[in-house]
XYZ file of C-alpha atoms in Angstrom:
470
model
C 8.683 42.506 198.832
C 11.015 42.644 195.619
C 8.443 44.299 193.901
C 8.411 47.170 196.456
C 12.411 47.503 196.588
C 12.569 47.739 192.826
C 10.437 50.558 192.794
C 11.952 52.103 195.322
C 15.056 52.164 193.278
C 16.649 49.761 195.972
C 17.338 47.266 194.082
C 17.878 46.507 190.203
C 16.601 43.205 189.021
C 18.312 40.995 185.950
C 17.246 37.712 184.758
C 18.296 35.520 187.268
C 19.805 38.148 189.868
C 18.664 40.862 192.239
C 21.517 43.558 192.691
C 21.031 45.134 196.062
C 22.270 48.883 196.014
C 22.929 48.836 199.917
C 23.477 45.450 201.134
C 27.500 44.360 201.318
C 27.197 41.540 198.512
C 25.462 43.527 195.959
C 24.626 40.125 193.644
C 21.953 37.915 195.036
C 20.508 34.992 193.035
C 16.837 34.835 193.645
C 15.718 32.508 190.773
C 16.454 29.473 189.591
C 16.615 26.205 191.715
C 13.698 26.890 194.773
C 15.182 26.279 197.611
C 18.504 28.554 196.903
C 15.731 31.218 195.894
C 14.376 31.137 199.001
C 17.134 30.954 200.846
C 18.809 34.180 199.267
C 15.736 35.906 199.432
C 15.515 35.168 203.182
C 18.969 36.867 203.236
C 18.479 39.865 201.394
C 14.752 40.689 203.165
C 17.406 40.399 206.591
C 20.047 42.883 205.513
C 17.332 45.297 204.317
C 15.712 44.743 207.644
C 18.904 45.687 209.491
C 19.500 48.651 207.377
C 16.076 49.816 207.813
C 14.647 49.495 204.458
C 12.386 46.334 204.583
C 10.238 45.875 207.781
C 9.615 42.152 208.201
C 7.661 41.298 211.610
C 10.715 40.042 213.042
C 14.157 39.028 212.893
C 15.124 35.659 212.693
C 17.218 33.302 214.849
C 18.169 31.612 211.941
C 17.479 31.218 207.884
C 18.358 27.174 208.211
C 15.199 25.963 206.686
C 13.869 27.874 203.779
C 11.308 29.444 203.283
C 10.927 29.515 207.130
C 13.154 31.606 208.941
C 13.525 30.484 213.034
C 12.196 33.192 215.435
C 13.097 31.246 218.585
C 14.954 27.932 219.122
C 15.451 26.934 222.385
C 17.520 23.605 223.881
C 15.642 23.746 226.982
C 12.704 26.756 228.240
C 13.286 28.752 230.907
C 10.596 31.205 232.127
C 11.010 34.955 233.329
C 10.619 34.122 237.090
C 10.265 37.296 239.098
C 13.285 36.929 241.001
C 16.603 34.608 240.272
C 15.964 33.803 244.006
C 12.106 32.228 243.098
C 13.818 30.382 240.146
C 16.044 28.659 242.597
C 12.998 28.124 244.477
C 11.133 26.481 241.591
C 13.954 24.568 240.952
C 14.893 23.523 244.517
C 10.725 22.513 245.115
C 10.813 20.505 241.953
C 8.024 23.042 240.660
C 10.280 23.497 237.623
C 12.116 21.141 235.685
C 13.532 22.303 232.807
C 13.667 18.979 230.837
C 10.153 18.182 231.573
C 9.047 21.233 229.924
C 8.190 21.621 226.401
C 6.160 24.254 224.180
C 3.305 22.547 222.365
C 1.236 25.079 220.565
C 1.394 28.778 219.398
C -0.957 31.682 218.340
C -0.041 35.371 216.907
C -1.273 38.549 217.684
C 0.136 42.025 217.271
C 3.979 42.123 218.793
C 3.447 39.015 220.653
C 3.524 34.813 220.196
C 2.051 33.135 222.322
C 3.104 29.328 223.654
C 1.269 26.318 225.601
C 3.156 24.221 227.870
C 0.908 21.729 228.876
C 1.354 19.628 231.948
C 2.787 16.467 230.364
C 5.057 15.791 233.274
C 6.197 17.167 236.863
C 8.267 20.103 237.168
C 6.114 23.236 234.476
C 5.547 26.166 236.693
C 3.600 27.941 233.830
C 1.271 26.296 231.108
C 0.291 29.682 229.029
C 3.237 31.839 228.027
C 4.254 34.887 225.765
C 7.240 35.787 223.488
C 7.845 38.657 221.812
C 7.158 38.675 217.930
C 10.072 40.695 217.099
C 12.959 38.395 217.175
C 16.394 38.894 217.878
C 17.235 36.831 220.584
C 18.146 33.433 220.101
C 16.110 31.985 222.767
C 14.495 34.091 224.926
C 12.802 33.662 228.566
C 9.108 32.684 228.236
C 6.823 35.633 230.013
C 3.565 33.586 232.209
C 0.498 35.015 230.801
C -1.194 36.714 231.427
C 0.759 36.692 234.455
C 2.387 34.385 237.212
C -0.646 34.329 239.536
C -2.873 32.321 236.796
C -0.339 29.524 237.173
C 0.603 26.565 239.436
C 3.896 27.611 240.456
C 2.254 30.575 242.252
C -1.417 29.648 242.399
C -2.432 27.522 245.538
C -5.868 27.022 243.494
C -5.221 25.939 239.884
C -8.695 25.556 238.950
C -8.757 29.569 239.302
C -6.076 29.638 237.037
C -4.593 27.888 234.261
C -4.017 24.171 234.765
C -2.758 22.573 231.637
C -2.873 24.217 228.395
C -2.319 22.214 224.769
C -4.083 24.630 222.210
C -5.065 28.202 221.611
C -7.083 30.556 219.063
C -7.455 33.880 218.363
C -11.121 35.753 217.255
C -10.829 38.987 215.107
C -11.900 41.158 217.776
C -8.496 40.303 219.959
C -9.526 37.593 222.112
C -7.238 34.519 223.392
C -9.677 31.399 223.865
C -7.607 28.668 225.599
C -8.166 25.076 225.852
C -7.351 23.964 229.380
C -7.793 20.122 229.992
C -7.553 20.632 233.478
C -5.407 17.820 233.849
C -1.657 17.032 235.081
C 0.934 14.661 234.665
C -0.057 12.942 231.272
C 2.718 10.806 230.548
C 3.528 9.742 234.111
C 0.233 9.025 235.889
C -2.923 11.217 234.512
C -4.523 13.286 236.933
C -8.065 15.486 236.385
C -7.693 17.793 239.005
C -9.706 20.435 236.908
C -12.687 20.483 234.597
C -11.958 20.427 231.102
C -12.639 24.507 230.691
C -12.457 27.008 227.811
C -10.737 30.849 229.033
C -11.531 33.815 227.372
C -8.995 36.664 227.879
C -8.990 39.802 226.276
C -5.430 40.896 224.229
C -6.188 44.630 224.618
C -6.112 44.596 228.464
C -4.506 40.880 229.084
C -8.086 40.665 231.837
C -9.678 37.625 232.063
C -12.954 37.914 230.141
C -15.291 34.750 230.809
C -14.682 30.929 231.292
C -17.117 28.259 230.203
C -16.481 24.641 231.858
C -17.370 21.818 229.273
C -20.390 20.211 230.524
C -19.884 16.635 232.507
C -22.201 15.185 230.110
C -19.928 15.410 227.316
C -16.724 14.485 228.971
C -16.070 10.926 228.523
C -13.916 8.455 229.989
C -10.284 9.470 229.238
C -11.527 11.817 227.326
C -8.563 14.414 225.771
C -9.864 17.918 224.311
C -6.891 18.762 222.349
C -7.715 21.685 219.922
C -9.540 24.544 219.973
C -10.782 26.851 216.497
C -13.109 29.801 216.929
C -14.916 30.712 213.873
C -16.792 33.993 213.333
C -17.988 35.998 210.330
C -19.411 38.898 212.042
C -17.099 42.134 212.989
C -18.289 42.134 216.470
C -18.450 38.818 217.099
C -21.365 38.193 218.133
C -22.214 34.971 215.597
C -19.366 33.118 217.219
C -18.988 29.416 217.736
C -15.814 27.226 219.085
C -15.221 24.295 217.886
C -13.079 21.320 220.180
C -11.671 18.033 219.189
C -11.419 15.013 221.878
C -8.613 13.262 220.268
C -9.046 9.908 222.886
C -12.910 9.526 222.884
C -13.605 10.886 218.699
C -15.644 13.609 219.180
C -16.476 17.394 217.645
C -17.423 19.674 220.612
C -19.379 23.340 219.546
C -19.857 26.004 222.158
C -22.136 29.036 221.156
C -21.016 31.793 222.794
C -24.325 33.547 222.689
C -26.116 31.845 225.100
C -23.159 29.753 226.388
C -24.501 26.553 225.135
C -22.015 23.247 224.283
C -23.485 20.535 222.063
C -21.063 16.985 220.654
C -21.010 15.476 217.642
C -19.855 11.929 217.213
C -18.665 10.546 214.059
C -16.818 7.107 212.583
C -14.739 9.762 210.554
C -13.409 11.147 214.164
C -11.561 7.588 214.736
C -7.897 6.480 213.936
C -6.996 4.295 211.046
C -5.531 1.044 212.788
C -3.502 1.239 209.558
C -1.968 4.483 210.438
C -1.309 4.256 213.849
C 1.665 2.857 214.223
C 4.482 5.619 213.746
C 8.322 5.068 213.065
C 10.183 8.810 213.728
C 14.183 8.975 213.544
C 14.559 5.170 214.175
C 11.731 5.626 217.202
C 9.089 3.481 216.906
C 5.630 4.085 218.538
C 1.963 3.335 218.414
C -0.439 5.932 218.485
C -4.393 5.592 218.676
C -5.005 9.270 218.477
C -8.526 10.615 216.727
C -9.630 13.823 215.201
C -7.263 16.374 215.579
C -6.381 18.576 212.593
C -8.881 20.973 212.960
C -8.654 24.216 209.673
C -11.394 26.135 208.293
C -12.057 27.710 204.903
C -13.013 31.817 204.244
C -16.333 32.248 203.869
C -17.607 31.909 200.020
C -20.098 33.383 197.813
C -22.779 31.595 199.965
C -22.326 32.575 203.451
C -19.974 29.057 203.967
C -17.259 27.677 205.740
C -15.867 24.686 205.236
C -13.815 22.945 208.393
C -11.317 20.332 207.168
C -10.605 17.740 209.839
C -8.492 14.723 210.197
C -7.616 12.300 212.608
C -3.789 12.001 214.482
C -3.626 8.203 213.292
C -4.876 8.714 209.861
C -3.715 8.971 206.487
C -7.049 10.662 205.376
C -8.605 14.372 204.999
C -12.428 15.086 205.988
C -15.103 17.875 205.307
C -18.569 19.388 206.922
C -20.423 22.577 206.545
C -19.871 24.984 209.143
C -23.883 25.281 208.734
C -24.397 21.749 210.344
C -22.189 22.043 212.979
C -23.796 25.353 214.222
C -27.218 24.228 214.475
C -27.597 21.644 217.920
C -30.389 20.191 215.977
C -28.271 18.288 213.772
C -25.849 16.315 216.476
C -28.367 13.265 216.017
C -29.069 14.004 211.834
C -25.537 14.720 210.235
C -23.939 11.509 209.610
C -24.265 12.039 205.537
C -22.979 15.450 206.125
C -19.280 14.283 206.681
C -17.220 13.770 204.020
C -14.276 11.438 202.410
C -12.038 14.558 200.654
C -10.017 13.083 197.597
C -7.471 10.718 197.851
C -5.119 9.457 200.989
C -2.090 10.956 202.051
C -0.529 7.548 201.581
C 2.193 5.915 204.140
C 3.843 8.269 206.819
C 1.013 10.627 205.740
C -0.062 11.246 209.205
C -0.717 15.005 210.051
C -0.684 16.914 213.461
C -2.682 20.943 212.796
C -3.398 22.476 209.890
C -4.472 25.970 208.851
C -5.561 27.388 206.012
C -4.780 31.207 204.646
C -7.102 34.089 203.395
C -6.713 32.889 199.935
C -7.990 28.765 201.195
C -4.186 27.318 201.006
C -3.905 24.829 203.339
C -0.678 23.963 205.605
C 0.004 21.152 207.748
C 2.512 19.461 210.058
C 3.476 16.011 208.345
C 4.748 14.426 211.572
C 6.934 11.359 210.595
C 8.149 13.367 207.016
C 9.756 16.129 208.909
C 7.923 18.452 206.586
C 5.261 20.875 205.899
C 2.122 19.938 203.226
C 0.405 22.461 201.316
C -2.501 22.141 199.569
C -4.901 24.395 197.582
C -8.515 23.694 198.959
C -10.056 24.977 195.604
C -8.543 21.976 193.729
C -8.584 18.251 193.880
C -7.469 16.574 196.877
C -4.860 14.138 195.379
C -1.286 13.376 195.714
C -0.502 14.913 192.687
C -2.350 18.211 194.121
C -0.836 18.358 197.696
C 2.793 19.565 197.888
C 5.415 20.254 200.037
C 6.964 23.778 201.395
C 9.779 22.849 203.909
C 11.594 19.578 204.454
C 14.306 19.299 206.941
C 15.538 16.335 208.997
C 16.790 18.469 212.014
C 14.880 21.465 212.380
C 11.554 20.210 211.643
C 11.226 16.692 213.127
C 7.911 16.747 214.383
C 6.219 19.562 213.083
C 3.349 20.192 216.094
C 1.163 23.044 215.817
C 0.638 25.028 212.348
C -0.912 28.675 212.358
C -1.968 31.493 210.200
C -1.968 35.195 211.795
C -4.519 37.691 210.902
C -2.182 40.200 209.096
C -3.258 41.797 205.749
C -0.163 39.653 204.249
C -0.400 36.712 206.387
C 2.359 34.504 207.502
C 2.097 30.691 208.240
C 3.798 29.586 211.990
C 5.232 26.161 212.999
C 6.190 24.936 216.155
C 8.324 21.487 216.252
C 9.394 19.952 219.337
C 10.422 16.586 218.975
C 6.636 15.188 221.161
C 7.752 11.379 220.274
C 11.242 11.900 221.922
C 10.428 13.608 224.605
C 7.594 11.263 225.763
C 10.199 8.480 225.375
C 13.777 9.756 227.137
C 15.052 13.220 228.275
C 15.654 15.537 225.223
C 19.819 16.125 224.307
C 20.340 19.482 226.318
C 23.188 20.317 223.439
C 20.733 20.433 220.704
C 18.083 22.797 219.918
C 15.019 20.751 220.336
C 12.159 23.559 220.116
C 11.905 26.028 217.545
C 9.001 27.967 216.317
C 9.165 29.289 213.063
C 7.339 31.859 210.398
C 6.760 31.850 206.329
C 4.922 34.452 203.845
C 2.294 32.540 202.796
C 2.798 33.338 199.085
C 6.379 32.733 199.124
C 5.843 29.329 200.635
C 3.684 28.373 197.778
C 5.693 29.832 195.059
C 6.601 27.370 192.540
C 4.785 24.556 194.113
C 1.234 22.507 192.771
C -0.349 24.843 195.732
C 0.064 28.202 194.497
C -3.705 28.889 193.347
C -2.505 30.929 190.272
C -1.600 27.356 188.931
C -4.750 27.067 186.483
C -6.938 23.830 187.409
C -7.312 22.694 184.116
C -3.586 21.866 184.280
C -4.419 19.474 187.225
C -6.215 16.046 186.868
C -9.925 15.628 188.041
C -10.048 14.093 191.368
C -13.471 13.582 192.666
C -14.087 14.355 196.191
C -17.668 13.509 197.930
C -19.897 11.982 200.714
C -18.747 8.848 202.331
C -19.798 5.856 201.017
C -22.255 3.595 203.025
């Protein structure tokens, strides 16, 4: 971005300053100590956006946690009902009930985000919703998608619908795959009313394009199918696969969109660390026996690869396996060497919610009870000296959910938080912003950290990373 601006003679760079031509303080210190970098950047890239000079995808809510700027923070949702007079209705029913309602995951596409609202409690008249990309409303209305009837506040048949959303993903050839669980009510009494089911919708037309219910057979008791990752090399899509974690029964699902055909792969790397599971968050203290969850996968290398990284909830730990062996159903029963231990642990309050990992293999992830965001450059090492941090803050970031990275040409990494551990506990504080979702370059968010892959690996210490030991 600088780089552009100086050459178009909008700004004038020093040592340690940019002088902005246009913008009403004309000296902005951009090196120096990080985080007052980024924080000054943030500000100039927003006054050139106003003025029309600079055109970042959106415009932020806020610049409190560099190098994130807040799109959206909200101290309770609301939804764009299609009358104040069926919001009262909602309301009056007990179909809505704003406190028990709060955004879990996100996805990005073109001008719009889109949220899940799962079903945790009573009271959320819509589990799939929309905002749009562009900012500049504090916290906006959340739009159904792809539009009221899909949903249970307006749907007398939810399993036509949408029934309770946690995570989404987006293919390159603009389609919304959405994890439904089918069930209601999680934290106060669990109910399946709905097959666990994958939707398909098309983001040209917002049409409903296919939906594939996961076979009984690979359902399990209390099973909990909690993420969703499509991956695809082809430009039509027609190679693609799906991959699903079941975070309460530790297993990989695949679904092969070609013929329609789910297979499930069971592994002791999907289980949680006993060691890990207990969690202490803001003086809360909780015990969590969650399994593979973290689902992120590598670009494709000089062999045709990919390489998903997975890690459980309760787990201090990182994990590998070739793309290659989970796409062939032949191997469900003759993998178990093809999972592996990567690099060191995380070490205590190391446990990580998503991950994602950008066009140039950067990792990022949600560090749950650190209030923070890890990096980590998938080329090198995996050791504490090799992972880093981007963003720490103890308000806006405490619990750090879901972790994206769009499709743009200069991609940006997303991060819900919404305070999960609180909310499951005791009503949220309606005076504080509990939700936010918030966006990063991906290169700025490295900069000056052990992730940045123009850091040359001979300057980092060998770290050896391989099959799990028997």
């Amino acid at each position: 971005m600088i780089q552009t601006l100086l050459q178009k003679g909008v700004v004038d760079r020093g040592s340690d300053t940019v002088f902005c031509h246009v913008c009403p303080k004309k000296k902005f210190l951009i090196l120096g100590q990080r985080s007052h970098e980024k924080s000054r950047y943030a500000g100039v890239t927003l006054w050139l956006a106003m003025l029309g000079l600079a055109s970042p995808q959106s415009l932020p809510a806020d610049l409190d946690t560099p190098p994130f700027s807040t799109l959206y923070k909200w101290k309770y949702v609301d939804f764009e009902f299609p009358t104040e007079g069926h919001r009262r209705q909602a309301i009056s029913s007990g179909k809505f009930i704003p406190e028990n309602v709060l955004p879990l995951g996100l996805e990005i596409w073109g001008s719009r985000v889109w949220v899940t609202i799962p079903s945790w409690k009573q009271g959320v008249p819509a589990t799939l919703a929309t905002v749009p990309r562009s900012g500049g409303v504090v916290s906006p209305r959340l739009v159904p998608y792809p539009d009221w009837s899909y949903h249970r506040a307006f749907n007398q048949d939810p399993c036509s619908g949408l029934t309770s959303v946690f995570r989404i993903s987006i293919d390159q050839c603009g389609r919304l795959w959405v994890l439904d669980s089918g069930q209601i009510d999680s934290t106060d009494s669990p109910k399946q009313i709905c097959p666990p089911t994958i939707v398909v919708f098309d983001l040209n037309t917002d049409t409903l394009l296919a939906r594939y219910t996961i076979p009984e057979k690979y359902v399990l008791q209390d099973s909990l199918f909690s993420n969703i990752i499509v991956d695809s090399r082809s430009p039509d899509c027609s190679d693609l696969h799906v991959y699903i974690t079941d975070t309460w029964r530790f297993g990989l699902l695949v679904f092969r969109e070609r013929d329609s055909e789910f297979w499930r792969f069971s592994h002791h790397l999907f289980y949680p660390d006993p060691l890990a599971s207990n969690f202490t968050l803001h003086g809360l203290n909780f015990q969590w026996s969650d399994g593979i969850f973290g689902l992120a996968l590598t670009p494709v290398n000089y062999y045709s690869e990919r390489i998903l990284y997975f890690h459980a909830m309760s787990s201090y730990r990182e994990f590998s396996v070739k793309t290659s062996v989970l796409r062939d159903s032949s191997r469900v029963n003759n993998s178990a060497t093809e999972f592996n231990l990567v690099g060191d642990s995380r070490g205590l309050y190391g446990q990580s919610s998503a991950s994602a990992i950008d066009k140039n293999g950067v990792m990022f992830y949600g560090l749950v009870t650190r209030d923070s965001i890890g990096c980590w450059d998938t080329k090198k090492p995996y050791h504490k000296s090799t992972t880093g941090v981007v963003a720490t803050n103890a308000e806006t970031l405490i619990f750090p959910n879901d972790v994206k990275v769009d499709q743009e040409e200069r991609q940006s990494v997303w991060v819900i938080s919404n305070k999960l551990p609180m909310f499951q506990n005791a009503p949220l504080d309606s005076n504080d912003y509990n939700y936010r979702i918030m966006y990063a370059d991906t290169g700025d968010a490295i900069r000056g950290t052990i992730c940045d892959p123009n850091l040359a690996p001979a300057q980092i210490p060998f770290f050896h990373s391989g099959p799990v030991l028997k």
